[in-house]
Amino acid sequence: MFTCPKCGASAKTRTSVMLSNEVRRSYHQCNNLSCGSAFTTLDAVEHFLNNVLPMKANAVPKGLFPNSNYGEDQLTLSL
Ligand SMILES: [Zn+2]
């Protein structure tokens, strides 16, 4: 939840859209009926707190988990 920058009342987040993998724009509306301001905010990744390496495509061995956990081959109906 965000507070209205004009009156300080709480504001409801109506929707949001991803602008990139690290930035999201959120649309808010003030809950104070006498104010009613609408505004946007930007949420961004500031920095990572650890140094995790990116996961390789075949890092999880086939057959370890059910097919529903492996992406594109989820709906094969072969017997
Ligand atoms: Zn307001």
XYZ file of C-alpha atoms and ligand atoms in Angstrom:
80
model
C 0.000 0.000 0.000
C 1.145 3.514 -0.757
C 0.095 6.805 0.853
C -1.289 9.709 -1.147
C 1.417 12.364 -1.681
C -1.212 15.166 -1.544
C -3.257 14.337 1.580
C -1.385 11.470 3.281
C -4.352 9.076 3.230
C -3.927 5.474 2.168
C -4.099 4.753 -1.541
C -5.190 1.603 -3.322
C -3.056 0.068 -6.046
C -5.368 -0.390 -9.040
C -2.994 -2.045 -11.491
C 0.640 -2.296 -12.444
C 2.696 -3.014 -15.521
C 6.224 -4.360 -15.901
C 8.421 -1.895 -17.795
C 11.448 -4.196 -17.718
C 12.703 -7.193 -15.719
C 13.672 -4.844 -12.904
C 11.131 -1.974 -13.076
C 7.364 -1.952 -12.474
C 4.969 1.034 -12.767
C 2.023 0.917 -10.334
C -1.176 2.976 -10.632
C -2.734 4.138 -7.350
C -5.927 5.926 -6.335
C -6.323 7.847 -3.063
C -8.896 6.382 -0.642
C -9.840 9.850 0.676
C -13.071 10.740 -1.192
C -12.478 14.498 -0.852
C -9.031 14.120 -2.478
C -9.402 11.321 -5.028
C -5.919 11.812 -6.497
C -4.566 9.218 -8.897
C -0.842 8.802 -9.297
C 1.829 6.363 -10.436
C 4.921 5.017 -8.716
C 7.966 3.180 -10.014
C 9.261 0.105 -8.208
C 12.782 -0.926 -9.157
C 15.375 -3.447 -8.091
C 18.014 -1.357 -6.370
C 20.722 -3.973 -5.899
C 21.114 -7.660 -5.108
C 22.021 -8.658 -1.571
C 23.773 -11.862 -2.602
C 25.777 -13.078 -5.563
C 23.691 -15.963 -6.951
C 24.818 -17.197 -10.363
C 22.127 -17.424 -13.081
C 20.589 -20.914 -13.383
C 21.570 -22.944 -16.476
C 18.785 -24.253 -18.747
C 19.472 -27.953 -17.992
C 20.451 -27.522 -14.350
C 17.558 -29.728 -13.142
C 18.009 -33.341 -14.358
C 15.160 -34.861 -16.401
C 13.019 -37.342 -14.483
C 13.703 -35.849 -11.081
C 10.345 -34.013 -10.938
C 6.932 -34.567 -12.615
C 6.663 -33.336 -16.240
C 4.493 -30.442 -15.074
C 7.622 -28.879 -13.567
C 9.604 -28.769 -16.817
C 8.132 -26.029 -19.007
C 7.280 -26.709 -22.662
C 6.768 -30.515 -22.514
C 4.015 -30.264 -19.910
C 1.081 -31.272 -22.125
C 2.458 -34.221 -24.101
C -0.145 -36.964 -24.290
C 2.091 -39.700 -25.667
C 1.708 -43.140 -24.117
Zn -5.234 12.015 -1.305
